[in-house]
mmCIF file with all atom_site columns, C-alpha atoms in Angstrom:
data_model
loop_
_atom_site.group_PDB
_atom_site.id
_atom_site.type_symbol
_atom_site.label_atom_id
_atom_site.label_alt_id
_atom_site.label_comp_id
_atom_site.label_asym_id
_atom_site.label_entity_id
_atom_site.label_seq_id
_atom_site.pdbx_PDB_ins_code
_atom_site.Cartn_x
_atom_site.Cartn_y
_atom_site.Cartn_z
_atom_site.occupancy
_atom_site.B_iso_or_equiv
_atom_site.pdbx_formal_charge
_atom_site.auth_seq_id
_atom_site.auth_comp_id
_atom_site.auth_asym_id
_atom_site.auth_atom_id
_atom_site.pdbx_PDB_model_num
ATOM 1   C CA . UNK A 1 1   ? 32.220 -6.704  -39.745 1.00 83.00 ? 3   UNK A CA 1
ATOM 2   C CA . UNK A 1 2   ? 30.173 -7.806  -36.756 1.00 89.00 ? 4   UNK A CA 1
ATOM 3   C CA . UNK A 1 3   ? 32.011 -5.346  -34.192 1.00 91.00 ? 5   UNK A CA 1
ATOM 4   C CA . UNK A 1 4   ? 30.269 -2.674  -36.834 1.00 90.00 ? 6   UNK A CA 1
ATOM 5   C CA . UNK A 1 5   ? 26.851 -3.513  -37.226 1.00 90.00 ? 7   UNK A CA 1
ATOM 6   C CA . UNK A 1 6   ? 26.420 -4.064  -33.560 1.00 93.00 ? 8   UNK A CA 1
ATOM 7   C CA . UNK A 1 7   ? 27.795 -0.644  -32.863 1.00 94.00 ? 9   UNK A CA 1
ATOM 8   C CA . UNK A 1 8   ? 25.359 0.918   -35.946 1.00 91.00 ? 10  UNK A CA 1
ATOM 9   C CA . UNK A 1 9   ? 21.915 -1.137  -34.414 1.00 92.00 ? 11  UNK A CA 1
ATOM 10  C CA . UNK A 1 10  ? 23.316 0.110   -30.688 1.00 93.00 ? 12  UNK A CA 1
ATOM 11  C CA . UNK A 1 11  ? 23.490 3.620   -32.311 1.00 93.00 ? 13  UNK A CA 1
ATOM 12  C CA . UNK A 1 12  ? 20.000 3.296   -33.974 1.00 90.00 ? 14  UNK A CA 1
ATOM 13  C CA . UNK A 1 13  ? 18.359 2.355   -30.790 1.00 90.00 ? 15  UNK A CA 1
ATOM 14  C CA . UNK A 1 14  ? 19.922 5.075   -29.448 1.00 92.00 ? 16  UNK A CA 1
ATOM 15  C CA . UNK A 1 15  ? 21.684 3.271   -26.506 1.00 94.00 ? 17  UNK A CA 1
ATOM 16  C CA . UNK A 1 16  ? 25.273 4.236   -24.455 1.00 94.00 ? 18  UNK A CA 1
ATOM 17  C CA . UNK A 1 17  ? 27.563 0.808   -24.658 1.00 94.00 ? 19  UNK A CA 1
ATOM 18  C CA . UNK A 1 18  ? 27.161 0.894   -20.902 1.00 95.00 ? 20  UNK A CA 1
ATOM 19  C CA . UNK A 1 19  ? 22.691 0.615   -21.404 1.00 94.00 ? 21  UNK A CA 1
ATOM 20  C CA . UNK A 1 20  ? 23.661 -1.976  -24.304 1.00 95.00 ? 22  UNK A CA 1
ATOM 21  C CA . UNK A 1 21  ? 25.701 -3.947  -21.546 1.00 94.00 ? 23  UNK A CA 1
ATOM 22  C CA . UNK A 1 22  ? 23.290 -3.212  -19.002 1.00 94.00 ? 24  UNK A CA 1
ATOM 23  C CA . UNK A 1 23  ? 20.414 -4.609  -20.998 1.00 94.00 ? 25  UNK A CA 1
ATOM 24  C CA . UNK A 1 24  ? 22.075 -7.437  -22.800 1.00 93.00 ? 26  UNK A CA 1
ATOM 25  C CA . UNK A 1 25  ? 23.838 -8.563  -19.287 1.00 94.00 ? 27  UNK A CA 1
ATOM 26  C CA . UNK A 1 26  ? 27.306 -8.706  -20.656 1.00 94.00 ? 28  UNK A CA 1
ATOM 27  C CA . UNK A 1 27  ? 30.519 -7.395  -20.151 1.00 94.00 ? 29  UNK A CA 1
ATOM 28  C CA . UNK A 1 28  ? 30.777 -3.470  -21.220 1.00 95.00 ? 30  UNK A CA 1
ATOM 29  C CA . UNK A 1 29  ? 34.757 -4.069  -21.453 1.00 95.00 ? 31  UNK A CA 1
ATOM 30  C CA . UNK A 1 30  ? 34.060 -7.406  -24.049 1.00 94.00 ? 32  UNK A CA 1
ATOM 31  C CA . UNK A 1 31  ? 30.985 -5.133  -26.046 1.00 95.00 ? 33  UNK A CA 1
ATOM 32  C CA . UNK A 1 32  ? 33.508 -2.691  -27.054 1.00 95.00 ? 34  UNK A CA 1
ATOM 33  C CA . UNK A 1 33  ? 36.113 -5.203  -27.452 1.00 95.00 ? 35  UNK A CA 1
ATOM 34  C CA . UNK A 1 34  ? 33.744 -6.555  -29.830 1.00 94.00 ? 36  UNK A CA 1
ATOM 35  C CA . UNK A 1 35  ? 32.846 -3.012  -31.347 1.00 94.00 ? 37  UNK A CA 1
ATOM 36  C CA . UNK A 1 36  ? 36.811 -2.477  -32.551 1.00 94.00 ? 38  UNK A CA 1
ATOM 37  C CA . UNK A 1 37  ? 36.768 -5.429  -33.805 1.00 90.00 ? 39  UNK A CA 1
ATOM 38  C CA . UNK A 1 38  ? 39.088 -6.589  -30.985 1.00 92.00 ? 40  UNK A CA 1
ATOM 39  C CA . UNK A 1 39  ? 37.415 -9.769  -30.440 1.00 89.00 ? 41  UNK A CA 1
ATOM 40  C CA . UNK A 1 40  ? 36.271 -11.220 -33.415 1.00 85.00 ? 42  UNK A CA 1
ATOM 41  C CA . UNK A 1 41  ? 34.798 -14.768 -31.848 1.00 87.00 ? 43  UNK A CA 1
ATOM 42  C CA . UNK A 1 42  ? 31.848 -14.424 -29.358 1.00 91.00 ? 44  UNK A CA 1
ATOM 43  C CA . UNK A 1 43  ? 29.855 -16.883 -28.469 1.00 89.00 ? 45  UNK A CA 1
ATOM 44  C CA . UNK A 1 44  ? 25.903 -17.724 -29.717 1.00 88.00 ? 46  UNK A CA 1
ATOM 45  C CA . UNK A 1 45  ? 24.866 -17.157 -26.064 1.00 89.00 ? 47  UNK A CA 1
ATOM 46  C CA . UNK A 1 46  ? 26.528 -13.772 -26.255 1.00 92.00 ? 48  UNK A CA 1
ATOM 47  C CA . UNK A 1 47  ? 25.299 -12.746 -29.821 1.00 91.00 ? 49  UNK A CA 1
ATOM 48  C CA . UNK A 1 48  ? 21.606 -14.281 -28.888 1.00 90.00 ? 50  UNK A CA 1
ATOM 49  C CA . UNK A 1 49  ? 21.710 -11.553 -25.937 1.00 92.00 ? 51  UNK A CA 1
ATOM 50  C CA . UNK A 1 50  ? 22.927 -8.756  -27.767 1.00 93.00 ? 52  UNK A CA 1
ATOM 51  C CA . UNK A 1 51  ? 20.311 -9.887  -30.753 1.00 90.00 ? 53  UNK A CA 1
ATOM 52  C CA . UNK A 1 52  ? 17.416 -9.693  -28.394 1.00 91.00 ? 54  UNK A CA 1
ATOM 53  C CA . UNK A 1 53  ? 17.996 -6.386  -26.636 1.00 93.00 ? 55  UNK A CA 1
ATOM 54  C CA . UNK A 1 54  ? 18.718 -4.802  -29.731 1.00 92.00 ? 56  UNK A CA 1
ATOM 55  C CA . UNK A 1 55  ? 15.897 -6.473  -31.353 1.00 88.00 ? 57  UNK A CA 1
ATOM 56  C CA . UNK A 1 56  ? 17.724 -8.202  -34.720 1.00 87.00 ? 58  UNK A CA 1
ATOM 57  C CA . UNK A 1 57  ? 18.197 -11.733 -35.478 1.00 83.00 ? 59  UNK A CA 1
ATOM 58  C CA . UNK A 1 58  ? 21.549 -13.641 -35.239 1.00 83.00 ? 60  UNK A CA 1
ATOM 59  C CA . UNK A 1 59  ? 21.226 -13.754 -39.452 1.00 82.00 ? 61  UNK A CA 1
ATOM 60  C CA . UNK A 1 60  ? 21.837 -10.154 -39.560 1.00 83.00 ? 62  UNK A CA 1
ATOM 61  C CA . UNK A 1 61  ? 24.548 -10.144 -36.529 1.00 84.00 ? 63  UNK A CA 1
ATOM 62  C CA . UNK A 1 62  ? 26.219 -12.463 -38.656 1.00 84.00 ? 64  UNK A CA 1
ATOM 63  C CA . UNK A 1 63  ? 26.237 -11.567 -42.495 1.00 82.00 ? 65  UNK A CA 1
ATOM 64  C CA . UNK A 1 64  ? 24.804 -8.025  -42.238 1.00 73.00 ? 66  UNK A CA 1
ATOM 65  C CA . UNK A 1 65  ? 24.303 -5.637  -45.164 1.00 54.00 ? 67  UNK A CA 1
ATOM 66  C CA . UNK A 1 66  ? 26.774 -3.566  -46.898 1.00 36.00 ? 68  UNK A CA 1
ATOM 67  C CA . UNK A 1 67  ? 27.805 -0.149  -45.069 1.00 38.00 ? 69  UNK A CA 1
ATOM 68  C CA . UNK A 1 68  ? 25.744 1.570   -47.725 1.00 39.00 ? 70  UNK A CA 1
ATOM 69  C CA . UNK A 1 69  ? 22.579 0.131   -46.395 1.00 46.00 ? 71  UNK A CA 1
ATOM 70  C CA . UNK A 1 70  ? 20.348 0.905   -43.492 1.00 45.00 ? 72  UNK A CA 1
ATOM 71  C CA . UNK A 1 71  ? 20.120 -1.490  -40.987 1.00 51.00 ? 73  UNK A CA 1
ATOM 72  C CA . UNK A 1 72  ? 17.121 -3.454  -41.409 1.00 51.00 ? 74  UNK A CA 1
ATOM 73  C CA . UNK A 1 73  ? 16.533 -4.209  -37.661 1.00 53.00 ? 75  UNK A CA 1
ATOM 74  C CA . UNK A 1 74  ? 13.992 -7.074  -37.579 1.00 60.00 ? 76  UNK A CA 1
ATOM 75  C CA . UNK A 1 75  ? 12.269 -8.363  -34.473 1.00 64.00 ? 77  UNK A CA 1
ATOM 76  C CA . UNK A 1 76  ? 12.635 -12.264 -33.647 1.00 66.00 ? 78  UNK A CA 1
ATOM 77  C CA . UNK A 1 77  ? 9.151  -13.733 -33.291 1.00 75.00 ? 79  UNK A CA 1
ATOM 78  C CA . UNK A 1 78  ? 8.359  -15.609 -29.732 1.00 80.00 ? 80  UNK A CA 1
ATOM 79  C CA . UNK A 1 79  ? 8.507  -19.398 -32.025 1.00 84.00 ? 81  UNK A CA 1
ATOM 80  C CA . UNK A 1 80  ? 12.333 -18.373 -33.663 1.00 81.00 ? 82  UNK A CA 1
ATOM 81  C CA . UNK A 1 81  ? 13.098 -17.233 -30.393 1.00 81.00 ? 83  UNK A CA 1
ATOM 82  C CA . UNK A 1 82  ? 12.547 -20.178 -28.540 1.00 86.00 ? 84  UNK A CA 1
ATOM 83  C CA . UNK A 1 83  ? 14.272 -22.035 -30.843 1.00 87.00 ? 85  UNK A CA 1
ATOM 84  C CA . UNK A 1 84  ? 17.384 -20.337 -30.783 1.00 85.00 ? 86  UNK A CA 1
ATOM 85  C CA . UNK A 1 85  ? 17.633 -20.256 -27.190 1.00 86.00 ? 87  UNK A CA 1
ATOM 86  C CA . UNK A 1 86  ? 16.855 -23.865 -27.028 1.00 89.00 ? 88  UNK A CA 1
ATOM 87  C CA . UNK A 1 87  ? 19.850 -24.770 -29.852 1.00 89.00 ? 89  UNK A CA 1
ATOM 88  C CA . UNK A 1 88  ? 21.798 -22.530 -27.741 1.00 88.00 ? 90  UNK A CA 1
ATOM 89  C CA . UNK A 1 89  ? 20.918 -24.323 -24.516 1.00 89.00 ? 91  UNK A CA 1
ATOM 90  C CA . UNK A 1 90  ? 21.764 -27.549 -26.267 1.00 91.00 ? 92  UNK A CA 1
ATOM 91  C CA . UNK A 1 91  ? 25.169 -26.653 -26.892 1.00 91.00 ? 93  UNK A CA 1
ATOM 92  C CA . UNK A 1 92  ? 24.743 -25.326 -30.589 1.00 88.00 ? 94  UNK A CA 1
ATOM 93  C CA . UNK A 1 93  ? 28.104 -23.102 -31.431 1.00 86.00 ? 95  UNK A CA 1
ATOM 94  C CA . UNK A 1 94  ? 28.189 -20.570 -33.537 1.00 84.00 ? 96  UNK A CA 1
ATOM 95  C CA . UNK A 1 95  ? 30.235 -22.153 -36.231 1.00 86.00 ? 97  UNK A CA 1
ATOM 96  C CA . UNK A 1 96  ? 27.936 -24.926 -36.197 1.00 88.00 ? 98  UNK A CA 1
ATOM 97  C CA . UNK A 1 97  ? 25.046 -22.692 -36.883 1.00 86.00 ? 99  UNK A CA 1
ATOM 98  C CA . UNK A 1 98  ? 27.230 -21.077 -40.452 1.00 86.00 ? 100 UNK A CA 1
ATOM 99  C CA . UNK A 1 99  ? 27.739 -24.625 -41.031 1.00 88.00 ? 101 UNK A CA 1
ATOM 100 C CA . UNK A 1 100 ? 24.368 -26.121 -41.105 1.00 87.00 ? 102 UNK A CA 1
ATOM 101 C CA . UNK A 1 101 ? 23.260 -22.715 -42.861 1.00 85.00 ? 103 UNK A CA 1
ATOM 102 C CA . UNK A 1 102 ? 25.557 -23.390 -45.704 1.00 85.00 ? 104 UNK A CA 1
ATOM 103 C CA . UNK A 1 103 ? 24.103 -26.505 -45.892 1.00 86.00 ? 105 UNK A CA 1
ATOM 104 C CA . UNK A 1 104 ? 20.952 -25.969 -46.056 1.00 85.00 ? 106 UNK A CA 1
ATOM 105 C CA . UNK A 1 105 ? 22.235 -23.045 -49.421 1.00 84.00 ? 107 UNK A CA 1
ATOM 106 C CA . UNK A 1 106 ? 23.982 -25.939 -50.502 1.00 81.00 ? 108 UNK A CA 1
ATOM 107 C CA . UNK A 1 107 ? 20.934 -27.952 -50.814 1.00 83.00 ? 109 UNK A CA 1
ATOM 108 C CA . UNK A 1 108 ? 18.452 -25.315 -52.229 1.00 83.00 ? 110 UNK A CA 1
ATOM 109 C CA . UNK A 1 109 ? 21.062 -25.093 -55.399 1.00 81.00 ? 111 UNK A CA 1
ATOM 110 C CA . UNK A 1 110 ? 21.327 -28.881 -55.602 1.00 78.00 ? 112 UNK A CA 1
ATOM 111 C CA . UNK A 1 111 ? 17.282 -28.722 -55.782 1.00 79.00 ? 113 UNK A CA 1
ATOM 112 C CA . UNK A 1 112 ? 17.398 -25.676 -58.403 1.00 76.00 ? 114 UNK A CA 1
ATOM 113 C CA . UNK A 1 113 ? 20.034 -27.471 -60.570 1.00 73.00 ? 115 UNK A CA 1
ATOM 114 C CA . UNK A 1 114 ? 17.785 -30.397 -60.466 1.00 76.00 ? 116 UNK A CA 1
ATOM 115 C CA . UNK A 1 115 ? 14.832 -28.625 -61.593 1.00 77.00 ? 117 UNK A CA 1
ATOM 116 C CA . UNK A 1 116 ? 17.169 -26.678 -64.610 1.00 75.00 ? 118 UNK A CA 1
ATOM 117 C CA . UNK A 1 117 ? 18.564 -30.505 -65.438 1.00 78.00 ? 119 UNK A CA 1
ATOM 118 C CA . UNK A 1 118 ? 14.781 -31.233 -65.239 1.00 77.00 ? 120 UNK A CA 1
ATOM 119 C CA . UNK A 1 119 ? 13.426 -28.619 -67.875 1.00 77.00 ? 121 UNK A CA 1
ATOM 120 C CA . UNK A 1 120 ? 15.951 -29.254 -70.011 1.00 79.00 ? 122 UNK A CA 1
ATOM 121 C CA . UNK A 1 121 ? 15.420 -32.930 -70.801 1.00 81.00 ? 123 UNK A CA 1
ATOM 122 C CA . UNK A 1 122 ? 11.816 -32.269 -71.455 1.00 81.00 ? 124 UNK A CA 1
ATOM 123 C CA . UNK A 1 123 ? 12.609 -29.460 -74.009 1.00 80.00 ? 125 UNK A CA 1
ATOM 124 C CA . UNK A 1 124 ? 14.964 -32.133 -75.927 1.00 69.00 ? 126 UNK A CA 1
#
C-alpha cells in the first residue's frame, strides 16, 4: 500500500517522520496518518512533495513493488519534474493521472495487437 512504501523509502533515507514532514512541508499528524494506512487519498500536490524529498517518482508512490523487493528509489530528472509540478499546478488530480496512465497501457496493447493481427495476415 502507499502508507507502506512511503514509510520503507522514509526508512531508507534514514529520516524521523518529523525530518520527512519537515522537509516535505506537510503535516507530521497527516504523514503518519498516511503511514497506517489511515488516510488512503492524498492529494498529487502532497505525494509530488513527499516524492521529491524522498527522491522517487509519483510511479513508484503509486504502484510500488512487491514487499519482497527493495525499493528502487529513482531520482526525478529537472524536465519530469517540471512537468509534474506544472500538471499539478494546472489542477491535474491524482485519479486523473491513473486514468490517463491506463490509457496510455490501453493504447500500447491496442498497437501490439495490431502488429500480432499484422504478422499474421502476412504469414497466411
Amino acid at each position: 500500500m502507499l502508507g507502506e512504501r512511503v514509510k520503507r523509502l522514509r526508512k531508507v533515507k534514514g529520516y524521523s517522520l518529523s525530518e520527512l514532514s519537515e522537509l516535505a512541508g506537510v503535516s507530521k499528524s497527516y504523514l503518519s496518518y498516511l503511514e497506517r494506512n489511515i488516510q488512503t487519498n492524498p492529494s498529487l500536490q502532497f505525494l509530488n512533495k513527499i516524492a521529491v524529498t524522498l527522491e522517487t517518482d509519483l510511479d513508484f508512490l503509486l504502484n510500488g513493488e512487491s514487499d519482497n523487493d527493495k525499493p528502487d528509489v529513482q531520482v526525478l530528472d529537472e524536465e519530469w519534474r517540471r512537468l509534474v509540478q506544472r500538471a499539478i499546478a494546472e489542477g491535474l488530480s491524482k485519479e486523473d493521472f491513473i486514468h490517463f496512465k491506463e490509457y496510455m497501457e490501453f493504447q500500447k496493447w491496442q498497437g501490439a495487437k495490431k502488429t500480432v493481427i499484422k504478422k499474421e495476415e502476412e504469414e497466411a
